[in-house]
Amino acid sequence: MRPSFIIIAALPWLAVGVARADDGPIEVPPHLAASLRLTTDEGVFSAIISEGGEAGYEVKITCVSGCPAAIGLRESVDDTPLGLFTRDQDDLLFSTWSAGSAYRVRVWTLRQSGIVEIAELSSRGRPAFESDRFGRAIIRTFESESGIASLRPVLWTYSNGAFTRSNEAGRSARRPEHRRSDR
């Protein structure tokens, strides 16, 4: 007797249905690329990236539970999604995208007062996601002057509701002006 196998495949173009949230159903788009449910101190949020929209992909983030009013964000993106994730310790939602010859990182804050994109960063090399010794989110991107120049790391640290740029050593990116003395 030959063994029989059952193969279950989840194909993105077959992902049609309804997922259940605390306050009711969430529509699952037919061309789902990524999805995530995020619980913060301020509510429960659903993030869905699907094919479609004006530019190729659509990002839809909504509060599904715990928010006093219906809040959400919907935007079209012409890059290709690679990932959608959180740090499980704050109200930040991260996404990575392929943008031709570069990576793109987008970050949103999810709060009862609204959903806001707080960063859109480009990187010539694969970005890295870290935390500093204080637990703040850090994104490491890479840039260069041209396509053949060496890549330089750039650190972006989350503080006071925004990502600020610093150099590799962690100091502020502002440099003092160097003046050449005339002799």
mmCIF file of N, CA, C and O in Angstrom, residues 94-151:
data_model
loop_
_atom_site.group_PDB
_atom_site.id
_atom_site.type_symbol
_atom_site.label_atom_id
_atom_site.label_comp_id
_atom_site.label_asym_id
_atom_site.label_seq_id
_atom_site.Cartn_x
_atom_site.Cartn_y
_atom_site.Cartn_z
ATOM 1 N N PHE A 94 7.330 48.515 11.414
ATOM 2 C CA PHE A 94 8.396 48.622 10.425
ATOM 3 C C PHE A 94 8.038 47.837 9.173
ATOM 4 O O PHE A 94 7.425 46.769 9.264
ATOM 5 N N SER A 95 8.458 48.330 8.014
ATOM 6 C CA SER A 95 8.331 47.566 6.780
ATOM 7 C C SER A 95 9.591 47.773 5.943
ATOM 8 O O SER A 95 10.204 48.837 5.976
ATOM 9 N N THR A 96 9.975 46.728 5.229
ATOM 10 C CA THR A 96 11.116 46.820 4.316
ATOM 11 C C THR A 96 10.616 46.551 2.906
ATOM 12 O O THR A 96 9.692 45.762 2.697
ATOM 13 N N TRP A 97 11.246 47.223 1.945
ATOM 14 C CA TRP A 97 10.804 47.183 0.560
ATOM 15 C C TRP A 97 12.005 47.114 -0.371
ATOM 16 O O TRP A 97 13.081 47.611 -0.050
ATOM 17 N N SER A 98 11.803 46.532 -1.538
ATOM 18 C CA SER A 98 12.799 46.575 -2.597
ATOM 19 C C SER A 98 12.420 47.718 -3.524
ATOM 20 O O SER A 98 11.294 47.790 -4.010
ATOM 21 N N ALA A 99 13.381 48.613 -3.752
ATOM 22 C CA ALA A 99 13.112 49.799 -4.567
ATOM 23 C C ALA A 99 14.136 49.871 -5.699
ATOM 24 O O ALA A 99 14.942 50.789 -5.766
ATOM 25 N N GLY A 100 14.138 48.891 -6.567
ATOM 26 C CA GLY A 100 15.103 48.878 -7.662
ATOM 27 C C GLY A 100 16.486 48.539 -7.159
ATOM 28 O O GLY A 100 16.744 47.436 -6.707
ATOM 29 N N SER A 101 17.397 49.517 -7.154
ATOM 30 C CA SER A 101 18.778 49.268 -6.721
ATOM 31 C C SER A 101 19.002 49.603 -5.250
ATOM 32 O O SER A 101 20.134 49.656 -4.789
ATOM 33 N N ALA A 102 17.951 49.822 -4.503
ATOM 34 C CA ALA A 102 18.084 50.176 -3.086
ATOM 35 C C ALA A 102 16.978 49.501 -2.280
ATOM 36 O O ALA A 102 15.981 49.032 -2.825
ATOM 37 N N TYR A 103 17.190 49.455 -0.983
ATOM 38 C CA TYR A 103 16.147 49.038 -0.053
ATOM 39 C C TYR A 103 15.455 50.289 0.457
ATOM 40 O O TYR A 103 16.045 51.365 0.513
ATOM 41 N N ARG A 104 14.220 50.136 0.861
ATOM 42 C CA ARG A 104 13.495 51.238 1.476
ATOM 43 C C ARG A 104 12.930 50.724 2.804
ATOM 44 O O ARG A 104 12.453 49.601 2.885
ATOM 45 N N VAL A 105 13.006 51.562 3.839
ATOM 46 C CA VAL A 105 12.442 51.251 5.154
ATOM 47 C C VAL A 105 11.382 52.293 5.448
ATOM 48 O O VAL A 105 11.637 53.496 5.337
ATOM 49 N N ARG A 106 10.201 51.828 5.810
ATOM 50 C CA ARG A 106 9.122 52.735 6.219
ATOM 51 C C ARG A 106 8.722 52.370 7.647
ATOM 52 O O ARG A 106 8.632 51.190 7.982
ATOM 53 N N VAL A 107 8.470 53.408 8.470
ATOM 54 C CA VAL A 107 8.094 53.195 9.856
ATOM 55 C C VAL A 107 6.889 54.071 10.181
ATOM 56 O O VAL A 107 6.859 55.243 9.823
ATOM 57 N N TRP A 108 5.924 53.473 10.875
ATOM 58 C CA TRP A 108 4.732 54.203 11.317
ATOM 59 C C TRP A 108 4.613 54.091 12.828
ATOM 60 O O TRP A 108 5.014 53.091 13.423
ATOM 61 N N THR A 109 4.017 55.124 13.461
ATOM 62 C CA THR A 109 3.598 55.025 14.859
ATOM 63 C C THR A 109 2.102 54.749 14.849
ATOM 64 O O THR A 109 1.354 55.320 14.045
ATOM 65 N N LEU A 110 1.687 53.862 15.740
ATOM 66 C CA LEU A 110 0.280 53.468 15.827
ATOM 67 C C LEU A 110 -0.254 53.906 17.181
ATOM 68 O O LEU A 110 0.121 53.350 18.211
ATOM 69 N N ARG A 111 -1.111 54.915 17.155
ATOM 70 C CA ARG A 111 -1.675 55.459 18.386
ATOM 71 C C ARG A 111 -3.148 55.754 18.203
ATOM 72 O O ARG A 111 -3.628 55.882 17.078
ATOM 73 N N GLN A 112 -3.850 55.929 19.316
ATOM 74 C CA GLN A 112 -5.267 56.286 19.253
ATOM 75 C C GLN A 112 -5.473 57.624 18.574
ATOM 76 O O GLN A 112 -6.495 57.859 17.955
ATOM 77 N N SER A 113 -4.502 58.498 18.673
ATOM 78 C CA SER A 113 -4.611 59.822 18.060
ATOM 79 C C SER A 113 -4.399 59.770 16.545
ATOM 80 O O SER A 113 -4.705 60.729 15.851
ATOM 81 N N GLY A 114 -3.871 58.666 16.043
ATOM 82 C CA GLY A 114 -3.682 58.526 14.609
ATOM 83 C C GLY A 114 -2.519 57.629 14.248
ATOM 84 O O GLY A 114 -1.709 57.254 15.093
ATOM 85 N N ILE A 115 -2.458 57.283 12.984
ATOM 86 C CA ILE A 115 -1.388 56.460 12.434
ATOM 87 C C ILE A 115 -0.556 57.375 11.547
ATOM 88 O O ILE A 115 -1.078 57.971 10.605
ATOM 89 N N VAL A 116 0.734 57.487 11.848
ATOM 90 C CA VAL A 116 1.578 58.451 11.157
ATOM 91 C C VAL A 116 2.852 57.768 10.669
ATOM 92 O O VAL A 116 3.512 57.062 11.442
ATOM 93 N N GLU A 117 3.188 57.991 9.403
ATOM 94 C CA GLU A 117 4.478 57.519 8.904
ATOM 95 C C GLU A 117 5.534 58.486 9.409
ATOM 96 O O GLU A 117 5.495 59.672 9.106
ATOM 97 N N ILE A 118 6.497 57.967 10.190
ATOM 98 C CA ILE A 118 7.502 58.845 10.787
ATOM 99 C C ILE A 118 8.864 58.712 10.118
ATOM 100 O O ILE A 118 9.760 59.508 10.391
ATOM 101 N N ALA A 119 9.043 57.716 9.263
ATOM 102 C CA ALA A 119 10.334 57.579 8.578
ATOM 103 C C ALA A 119 10.148 56.839 7.256
ATOM 104 O O ALA A 119 9.355 55.904 7.165
ATOM 105 N N GLU A 120 10.872 57.303 6.258
ATOM 106 C CA GLU A 120 11.032 56.603 4.994
ATOM 107 C C GLU A 120 12.505 56.770 4.624
ATOM 108 O O GLU A 120 12.933 57.861 4.273
ATOM 109 N N LEU A 121 13.255 55.698 4.780
ATOM 110 C CA LEU A 121 14.701 55.733 4.615
ATOM 111 C C LEU A 121 15.108 54.849 3.439
ATOM 112 O O LEU A 121 14.485 53.827 3.192
ATOM 113 N N SER A 122 16.173 55.232 2.757
ATOM 114 C CA SER A 122 16.725 54.424 1.668
ATOM 115 C C SER A 122 18.076 53.880 2.090
ATOM 116 O O SER A 122 18.793 54.503 2.868
ATOM 117 N N SER A 123 18.415 52.712 1.553
ATOM 118 C CA SER A 123 19.690 52.084 1.894
ATOM 119 C C SER A 123 20.228 51.332 0.688
ATOM 120 O O SER A 123 19.493 50.610 0.019
ATOM 121 N N ARG A 124 21.520 51.492 0.412
ATOM 122 C CA ARG A 124 22.177 50.767 -0.684
ATOM 123 C C ARG A 124 22.500 49.331 -0.300
ATOM 124 O O ARG A 124 22.695 48.482 -1.146
ATOM 125 N N GLY A 125 22.592 49.045 0.996
ATOM 126 C CA GLY A 125 22.818 47.693 1.500
ATOM 127 C C GLY A 125 21.639 47.277 2.353
ATOM 128 O O GLY A 125 20.773 48.093 2.679
ATOM 129 N N ARG A 126 21.594 45.985 2.730
ATOM 130 C CA ARG A 126 20.469 45.501 3.530
ATOM 131 C C ARG A 126 20.433 46.227 4.875
ATOM 132 O O ARG A 126 21.416 46.211 5.619
ATOM 133 N N PRO A 127 19.321 46.881 5.212
ATOM 134 C CA PRO A 127 19.241 47.603 6.478
ATOM 135 C C PRO A 127 19.235 46.633 7.664
ATOM 136 O O PRO A 127 18.822 45.484 7.531
ATOM 137 N N ALA A 128 19.707 47.122 8.810
ATOM 138 C CA ALA A 128 19.713 46.334 10.036
ATOM 139 C C ALA A 128 18.864 47.053 11.084
ATOM 140 O O ALA A 128 18.815 48.280 11.116
ATOM 141 N N PHE A 129 18.221 46.270 11.933
ATOM 142 C CA PHE A 129 17.337 46.813 12.962
ATOM 143 C C PHE A 129 17.871 46.381 14.319
ATOM 144 O O PHE A 129 18.044 45.193 14.574
ATOM 145 N N GLU A 130 18.139 47.361 15.175
ATOM 146 C CA GLU A 130 18.812 47.107 16.444
ATOM 147 C C GLU A 130 18.160 47.938 17.537
ATOM 148 O O GLU A 130 17.257 48.725 17.271
ATOM 149 N N SER A 131 18.683 47.787 18.761
ATOM 150 C CA SER A 131 18.309 48.635 19.889
ATOM 151 C C SER A 131 19.591 49.129 20.535
ATOM 152 O O SER A 131 20.598 48.419 20.562
ATOM 153 N N ASP A 132 19.548 50.363 21.058
ATOM 154 C CA ASP A 132 20.722 50.851 21.770
ATOM 155 C C ASP A 132 20.638 50.417 23.234
ATOM 156 O O ASP A 132 19.699 49.719 23.642
ATOM 157 N N ARG A 133 21.591 50.830 24.046
ATOM 158 C CA ARG A 133 21.636 50.390 25.440
ATOM 159 C C ARG A 133 20.466 50.916 26.268
ATOM 160 O O ARG A 133 20.217 50.442 27.371
ATOM 161 N N PHE A 134 19.739 51.901 25.741
ATOM 162 C CA PHE A 134 18.569 52.442 26.428
ATOM 163 C C PHE A 134 17.270 51.811 25.918
ATOM 164 O O PHE A 134 16.190 52.181 26.348
ATOM 165 N N GLY A 135 17.375 50.882 24.964
ATOM 166 C CA GLY A 135 16.201 50.224 24.413
ATOM 167 C C GLY A 135 15.549 50.959 23.257
ATOM 168 O O GLY A 135 14.507 50.544 22.771
ATOM 169 N N ARG A 136 16.155 52.054 22.809
ATOM 170 C CA ARG A 136 15.586 52.812 21.689
ATOM 171 C C ARG A 136 15.840 52.071 20.380
ATOM 172 O O ARG A 136 16.887 51.443 20.192
ATOM 173 N N ALA A 137 14.896 52.175 19.471
ATOM 174 C CA ALA A 137 15.036 51.549 18.153
ATOM 175 C C ALA A 137 16.117 52.247 17.349
ATOM 176 O O ALA A 137 16.216 53.474 17.359
ATOM 177 N N ILE A 138 16.931 51.452 16.657
ATOM 178 C CA ILE A 138 17.965 51.974 15.764
ATOM 179 C C ILE A 138 17.828 51.261 14.430
ATOM 180 O O ILE A 138 17.649 50.041 14.383
ATOM 181 N N ILE A 139 17.902 52.026 13.355
ATOM 182 C CA ILE A 139 17.936 51.456 12.008
ATOM 183 C C ILE A 139 19.294 51.817 11.418
ATOM 184 O O ILE A 139 19.699 52.975 11.430
ATOM 185 N N ARG A 140 19.997 50.813 10.923
ATOM 186 C CA ARG A 140 21.288 51.034 10.271
ATOM 187 C C ARG A 140 21.071 50.913 8.762
ATOM 188 O O ARG A 140 20.669 49.865 8.271
ATOM 189 N N THR A 141 21.307 52.020 8.053
ATOM 190 C CA THR A 141 21.223 52.011 6.593
ATOM 191 C C THR A 141 22.625 52.233 6.035
ATOM 192 O O THR A 141 23.560 52.530 6.781
ATOM 193 N N PHE A 142 22.750 52.099 4.722
ATOM 194 C CA PHE A 142 24.050 52.240 4.074
ATOM 195 C C PHE A 142 23.911 53.147 2.864
ATOM 196 O O PHE A 142 22.959 53.021 2.095
ATOM 197 N N GLU A 143 24.865 54.060 2.713
ATOM 198 C CA GLU A 143 24.823 54.985 1.582
ATOM 199 C C GLU A 143 26.201 55.074 0.948
ATOM 200 O O GLU A 143 27.204 54.675 1.545
ATOM 201 N N SER A 144 26.224 55.581 -0.281
ATOM 202 C CA SER A 144 27.486 55.803 -0.984
ATOM 203 C C SER A 144 27.309 56.974 -1.934
ATOM 204 O O SER A 144 26.194 57.349 -2.286
ATOM 205 N N GLU A 145 28.431 57.540 -2.346
ATOM 206 C CA GLU A 145 28.404 58.676 -3.263
ATOM 207 C C GLU A 145 28.011 58.234 -4.674
ATOM 208 O O GLU A 145 27.399 58.972 -5.409
ATOM 209 N N SER A 146 28.408 57.035 -5.051
ATOM 210 C CA SER A 146 28.087 56.527 -6.380
ATOM 211 C C SER A 146 27.933 55.017 -6.304
ATOM 212 O O SER A 146 28.136 54.418 -5.252
ATOM 213 N N GLY A 147 27.606 54.400 -7.410
ATOM 214 C CA GLY A 147 27.365 52.970 -7.444
ATOM 215 C C GLY A 147 28.575 52.110 -7.132
ATOM 216 O O GLY A 147 28.443 50.968 -6.731
ATOM 217 N N ILE A 148 29.799 52.654 -7.288
ATOM 218 C CA ILE A 148 30.987 51.848 -7.058
ATOM 219 C C ILE A 148 31.744 52.236 -5.796
ATOM 220 O O ILE A 148 32.711 51.579 -5.424
ATOM 221 N N ALA A 149 31.327 53.275 -5.118
ATOM 222 C CA ALA A 149 32.007 53.723 -3.898
ATOM 223 C C ALA A 149 31.678 52.779 -2.740
ATOM 224 O O ALA A 149 30.670 52.073 -2.760
ATOM 225 N N SER A 150 32.530 52.786 -1.733
ATOM 226 C CA SER A 150 32.305 51.975 -0.536
ATOM 227 C C SER A 150 31.045 52.451 0.185
ATOM 228 O O SER A 150 30.746 53.642 0.212
ATOM 229 N N LEU A 151 30.344 51.499 0.783
ATOM 230 C CA LEU A 151 29.140 51.844 1.536
ATOM 231 C C LEU A 151 29.517 52.346 2.926
ATOM 232 O O LEU A 151 30.385 51.783 3.583
#
